[in-house]
Coordinates of C-alpha atoms in Angstrom, one line a residue:
M52 CA -39.4 35.9 21.2
K53 CA -37.3 37.8 18.6
K54 CA -34.3 37.5 20.9
Y55 CA -34.6 33.7 21.0
K56 CA -35.1 33.6 17.2
T57 CA -31.9 35.6 16.7
F58 CA -30.0 33.3 19.1
F59 CA -31.3 30.2 17.2
I60 CA -30.3 31.6 13.8
K61 CA -26.8 32.5 15.1
T62 CA -26.4 29.1 16.6
L63 CA -27.5 27.4 13.4
V64 CA -25.1 29.5 11.3
I65 CA -22.2 28.7 13.7
F66 CA -23.1 25.0 13.6
L67 CA -23.3 24.8 9.8
S68 CA -20.1 26.8 9.4
A69 CA -18.3 24.4 11.7
M70 CA -19.7 21.4 9.8
I71 CA -18.0 22.9 6.7
I72 CA -14.9 24.4 8.1
I73 CA -13.8 21.6 10.5
P74 CA -13.8 18.9 7.9
F75 CA -12.0 21.2 5.4
V76 CA -9.3 22.0 8.0
L77 CA -8.9 18.3 8.9
I78 CA -8.6 17.2 5.3
T79 CA -6.1 20.0 4.5
W80 CA -4.1 19.1 7.6
V81 CA -3.9 15.4 6.8
D82 CA -3.0 16.1 3.2
Y83 CA -0.1 18.3 4.5
M84 CA 1.0 15.8 7.1
I85 CA 1.2 12.7 4.8
G86 CA 4.8 11.8 4.1
R87 CA 6.3 14.2 6.7
H88 CA 6.6 11.6 9.4
N89 CA 6.9 7.9 9.8
Y90 CA 3.9 7.1 12.0
S91 CA 4.1 3.3 12.0
K92 CA 6.9 0.6 12.1
T93 CA 4.5 -1.8 10.4
A94 CA 3.9 0.7 7.6
D95 CA 7.6 1.2 7.2
Y96 CA 8.2 -2.5 6.8
I97 CA 5.4 -2.8 4.2
N98 CA 6.9 0.1 2.3
Y99 CA 10.3 -1.7 2.4
L100 CA 8.6 -4.8 0.9
I101 CA 6.9 -2.8 -1.9
K102 CA 10.1 -0.9 -2.8
Q103 CA 12.1 -4.1 -2.8
K104 CA 9.6 -5.9 -5.1
Q105 CA 9.5 -2.9 -7.4
Q106 CA 13.3 -3.1 -7.8
I107 CA 13.0 -6.8 -8.7
A108 CA 10.3 -6.0 -11.3
E109 CA 12.5 -3.3 -12.8
K110 CA 15.4 -5.7 -13.1
Y111 CA 13.3 -8.2 -15.0
D112 CA 11.8 -5.4 -17.2
K113 CA 15.2 -4.8 -18.6
L114 CA 15.3 -8.4 -19.8
G115 CA 11.8 -8.7 -21.2
N116 CA 8.5 -9.7 -19.7
K117 CA 7.9 -11.0 -16.3
I118 CA 5.5 -13.1 -14.2
V119 CA 3.9 -11.4 -11.2
I120 CA 2.2 -13.3 -8.4
C121 CA -0.1 -10.8 -6.6
S122 CA -2.0 -10.9 -3.4
G123 CA -1.6 -10.3 0.3
S124 CA 0.7 -12.2 2.7
N125 CA -0.4 -15.7 1.7
T126 CA 1.8 -15.1 -1.4
L127 CA 4.5 -13.3 0.6
Y128 CA 4.9 -16.4 2.9
S129 CA 4.0 -19.3 0.6
I130 CA 5.9 -18.5 -2.6
N131 CA 9.7 -18.6 -2.9
S132 CA 10.3 -16.9 -6.2
K133 CA 14.1 -17.4 -5.8
Y134 CA 13.5 -21.1 -5.7
I135 CA 11.1 -21.0 -8.6
H136 CA 13.6 -18.9 -10.6
E137 CA 16.5 -21.3 -9.9
K138 CA 14.4 -24.3 -10.9
T139 CA 12.8 -22.8 -14.1
G140 CA 14.8 -19.7 -15.0
L141 CA 11.5 -17.8 -15.2
P142 CA 11.4 -14.1 -14.1
V143 CA 8.9 -14.4 -11.2
V144 CA 8.1 -11.5 -8.9
N145 CA 6.6 -12.4 -5.5
F146 CA 4.3 -9.3 -5.2
G147 CA 2.7 -10.6 -2.0
I148 CA 2.3 -7.7 0.5
H149 CA -0.5 -7.5 3.1
A150 CA -4.2 -8.3 2.6
G151 CA -5.1 -5.5 5.0
L152 CA -4.1 -3.0 2.3
E153 CA -7.1 -4.3 0.3
N154 CA -7.6 -2.4 -2.9
Y155 CA -4.3 -0.7 -2.6
I156 CA -2.6 -4.0 -3.6
F157 CA -4.0 -3.5 -7.1
Y158 CA -2.8 0.1 -7.2
E159 CA 0.8 -0.9 -6.4
T160 CA 0.7 -3.9 -8.7
E161 CA -0.5 -1.8 -11.7
K162 CA 2.6 0.3 -11.2
I163 CA 5.0 -2.5 -12.0
L164 CA 3.1 -4.1 -14.9
K165 CA 3.8 -3.6 -18.6
S166 CA 2.4 -5.0 -21.8
G167 CA 3.1 -8.7 -22.2
D168 CA 3.4 -9.5 -18.5
I169 CA 1.6 -12.4 -16.9
V170 CA -0.2 -12.1 -13.6
F171 CA -1.3 -14.9 -11.2
L172 CA -3.8 -13.8 -8.7
P173 CA -4.2 -16.0 -5.5
L174 CA -6.2 -13.4 -3.6
E175 CA -7.1 -14.0 0.0
Y176 CA -10.9 -14.7 0.4
D177 CA -11.3 -11.5 2.4
L178 CA -10.7 -9.5 -0.7
Y179 CA -13.7 -10.8 -2.5
K180 CA -16.0 -8.0 -1.3
K181 CA -17.1 -4.5 -2.5
D182 CA -15.1 -1.4 -1.9
S183 CA -15.3 -0.1 1.6
P184 CA -16.8 3.4 2.0
T185 CA -14.2 4.0 4.7
V186 CA -10.5 3.4 4.9
P187 CA -9.6 0.1 6.7
S188 CA -7.3 0.6 9.7
Q189 CA -4.4 -1.3 8.3
L190 CA -4.5 0.7 5.0
A191 CA -4.9 3.9 6.9
E192 CA -1.9 3.1 9.0
Y193 CA 0.2 2.8 5.8
L194 CA -1.3 5.7 3.9
V195 CA -0.7 8.4 6.6
T196 CA 3.0 8.0 5.8
Y197 CA 3.2 6.7 2.3
G198 CA -0.1 7.7 0.7
Q199 CA 0.7 11.1 -0.9
D200 CA -0.2 9.9 -4.4
Y201 CA -3.2 7.8 -3.3
F202 CA -4.8 10.4 -1.1
P203 CA -6.5 12.4 -3.9
K204 CA -8.3 9.2 -5.1
F205 CA -10.3 9.1 -1.9
S206 CA -13.8 10.5 -1.4
I207 CA -14.4 13.3 1.1
I208 CA -15.7 10.8 3.7
Q209 CA -12.6 8.6 3.3
K210 CA -10.3 11.6 3.6
L211 CA -12.0 12.7 6.7
G212 CA -11.8 9.2 8.2
L213 CA -8.1 9.2 7.4
S214 CA -7.6 12.5 9.3
F215 CA -9.4 11.1 12.3
Y216 CA -7.2 8.1 12.2
L217 CA -4.1 10.2 12.1
V218 CA -5.3 12.2 15.1
K219 CA -5.9 9.0 17.0
L220 CA -2.5 7.6 16.0
I221 CA -0.7 10.7 17.3
I222 CA -2.7 10.8 20.6
T223 CA -2.2 7.1 21.2
Y224 CA 1.5 7.1 20.7
H225 CA 2.2 10.7 21.9
K226 CA 4.7 11.2 19.2
L227 CA 4.9 11.7 15.5
D228 CA 7.7 9.3 14.4
A229 CA 7.7 5.6 15.1
D230 CA 10.8 3.7 16.1
P231 CA 12.9 2.5 13.1
V232 CA 12.3 -1.0 11.8
D233 CA 14.8 -3.5 13.2
E234 CA 17.4 -4.8 10.7
E235 CA 16.5 -8.3 11.9
I236 CA 13.0 -7.9 10.5
L237 CA 14.3 -6.5 7.2
S238 CA 16.6 -9.6 6.8
Q239 CA 13.6 -11.9 7.0
T240 CA 13.1 -11.4 3.2
N241 CA 15.6 -12.4 0.6
D242 CA 16.7 -10.4 -2.4
Y243 CA 13.7 -11.7 -4.4
G244 CA 11.1 -10.4 -2.0
D245 CA 10.2 -13.7 -0.4
Y246 CA 9.6 -14.1 3.3
I247 CA 12.3 -16.5 4.6
G248 CA 11.9 -16.0 8.4
N249 CA 9.2 -18.7 8.5
I250 CA 11.4 -21.4 9.9
G251 CA 9.7 -24.2 11.8
T252 CA 6.2 -24.1 13.2
K253 CA 4.5 -22.2 16.0
A254 CA 3.2 -24.5 18.7
N255 CA -0.4 -24.5 19.9
L256 CA -1.9 -22.2 17.3
P257 CA -5.4 -21.2 18.3
E258 CA -8.0 -22.6 15.8
K259 CA -9.4 -19.1 15.1
S260 CA -6.1 -17.9 13.7
T261 CA -5.1 -21.2 12.0
Y262 CA -8.1 -22.4 10.0
K263 CA -9.4 -20.3 7.1
Y264 CA -12.5 -20.8 5.1
I265 CA -13.7 -20.0 1.5
I266 CA -15.9 -16.9 1.7
E267 CA -17.0 -14.2 -0.7
E268 CA -19.2 -11.1 -0.8
I269 CA -18.8 -10.3 -4.5
P270 CA -21.1 -7.3 -5.2
Q271 CA -23.7 -7.4 -8.0
D272 CA -22.6 -4.0 -9.1
N273 CA -19.0 -4.3 -10.3
K274 CA -18.6 -0.6 -10.3
S275 CA -17.9 -0.9 -6.6
F276 CA -15.5 -3.8 -6.9
A277 CA -11.8 -3.0 -7.3
L278 CA -10.9 -6.5 -8.6
Y279 CA -13.2 -5.9 -11.6
D280 CA -11.3 -2.7 -12.4
F281 CA -8.0 -4.6 -12.1
I282 CA -9.2 -7.2 -14.5
N283 CA -10.1 -4.6 -17.0
Y284 CA -6.8 -2.8 -16.5
C285 CA -5.0 -6.0 -17.4
K286 CA -7.2 -6.6 -20.5
N287 CA -6.7 -3.0 -21.7
N288 CA -2.9 -3.2 -21.3
N289 CA -2.2 -6.6 -22.9
I290 CA -1.5 -8.3 -19.6
K291 CA -2.5 -12.0 -19.3
L292 CA -4.3 -12.7 -16.0
Y293 CA -5.0 -16.0 -14.3
A294 CA -6.9 -16.5 -11.0
M295 CA -5.8 -18.9 -8.4
L296 CA -7.0 -19.9 -4.9
P297 CA -4.8 -18.8 -2.0
F298 CA -2.7 -20.9 0.3
I299 CA -4.7 -21.5 3.4
C300 CA -4.9 -24.0 6.3
H301 CA -8.3 -25.7 6.0
K302 CA -10.1 -28.5 7.7
P303 CA -10.6 -31.7 5.6
E304 CA -14.3 -30.9 5.2
Y305 CA -15.9 -28.2 3.1
S306 CA -19.3 -26.8 4.1
E307 CA -22.2 -26.1 1.7
S308 CA -21.6 -22.4 2.1
E309 CA -18.0 -22.8 1.1
I310 CA -19.0 -24.8 -2.0
K311 CA -21.4 -22.0 -2.9
A312 CA -18.8 -19.3 -2.3
Y313 CA -16.3 -21.1 -4.5
N314 CA -18.8 -21.5 -7.3
N315 CA -19.6 -17.8 -7.0
I316 CA -15.9 -16.9 -7.3
K317 CA -15.5 -19.2 -10.3
A318 CA -18.6 -17.8 -12.0
F319 CA -17.3 -14.2 -11.5
Y320 CA -14.0 -15.0 -13.2
A321 CA -15.7 -16.9 -16.0
K322 CA -18.1 -14.0 -16.6
N323 CA -15.1 -11.7 -17.0
G324 CA -13.1 -14.1 -19.2
I325 CA -10.6 -15.2 -16.6
E326 CA -9.6 -18.8 -16.0
L327 CA -9.6 -19.9 -12.3
I328 CA -6.8 -22.5 -12.0
G329 CA -7.5 -25.7 -10.1
D330 CA -10.5 -26.8 -8.1
M331 CA -12.1 -25.9 -4.8
K332 CA -9.4 -27.6 -2.8
S333 CA -6.4 -26.0 -4.6
G334 CA -4.2 -24.1 -2.2
S335 CA -5.8 -25.7 0.9
V336 CA -3.6 -27.7 3.2
Y337 CA -4.8 -29.8 6.1
D338 CA -1.6 -30.4 7.9
K339 CA -0.8 -27.8 10.6
N340 CA 2.8 -28.7 10.3
L341 CA 2.9 -26.7 7.1
I342 CA 1.6 -23.5 8.8
Y343 CA 3.8 -20.9 10.4
D344 CA 1.9 -18.4 12.6
Y345 CA -1.4 -17.7 10.8
G346 CA -3.8 -19.6 8.6
Y347 CA -2.7 -17.8 5.4
H348 CA 1.1 -18.2 6.2
A349 CA 3.2 -21.2 5.2
N350 CA 6.3 -22.2 7.0
Q351 CA 9.4 -23.2 4.9
Q352 CA 8.0 -26.7 4.3
G353 CA 4.7 -25.4 3.3
Q354 CA 6.4 -22.7 1.2
K355 CA 8.3 -25.3 -0.8
Q356 CA 5.2 -27.4 -1.3
R357 CA 3.3 -24.3 -2.6
S358 CA 6.3 -23.2 -4.7
D359 CA 6.5 -26.7 -6.3
Y360 CA 2.8 -26.5 -7.1
M361 CA 3.4 -23.0 -8.6
I362 CA 6.2 -24.4 -10.8
S363 CA 3.8 -27.1 -12.2
V364 CA 1.2 -24.4 -12.9
L365 CA 3.7 -22.2 -14.6
N366 CA 5.0 -25.0 -16.8
N367 CA 1.5 -25.9 -17.8
Y368 CA 0.1 -22.5 -18.5
L369 CA 3.2 -21.0 -20.1
D370 CA 3.2 -24.0 -22.5
K371 CA -0.3 -22.9 -23.6

């Protein structure tokens, strides 16, 4: 009996030690590996976009204050800030990146903001939800190469999840470094950070990828909601913030659940002293001929339509 008891205790000690040592080793390893290799061509392209837009913001900062339009790819594809600048002379930064980065969008946006700037926020509806306890796959794909500064902000669970993701990435591709991004892809954005490769339309778009709907999962506890923190950051740093609805392909009809979702989004902004520009249909287009390859992505015709709308918004709200 004593022999079994000793074996059980040893096994338990080994198991508990492993539960502590293995996570520690994995977290230390991924912390060391971040930034040493380029694991993803997609991540490399996203970083190219971020750096490009940072340079544009720095150029405008030397001249005074700027206007920043911040969200995921609905802004990247639907806003042509070069066109807006040529029409108005305004220093507009298209800070549309990738909605899959989720809260990281706010982190990168805060880096380029300064007192007196104006932010327009046409967030994708998928971003109206509480912070995830884990790292979303698209964000993880980016962070394992470019997340050195962001890694310390994660919880132990998130750091561990990122280490597992990196192991999976290496095993899947059987190599550390991804192929370089094609120059053709890099040329699909202009010097202002706008996507300009969206020429024409994609035929036979499946309905699932084309139509988008108004949704929200805004948490009752704002402590777990990065958008709330971003709003406060802007208030505390003398940055004017306006909310907008994103560019989406939508059916002509709106369901009761969408009406409720819109009202909840509007109420959230009103509660926090932020004006939501437009009505429930603002940003929605019903013509597939204005869509490129996804329900949040405009083609060049849709981009011009959205940019003209943005010009009218800017003229109206800057006059105020």
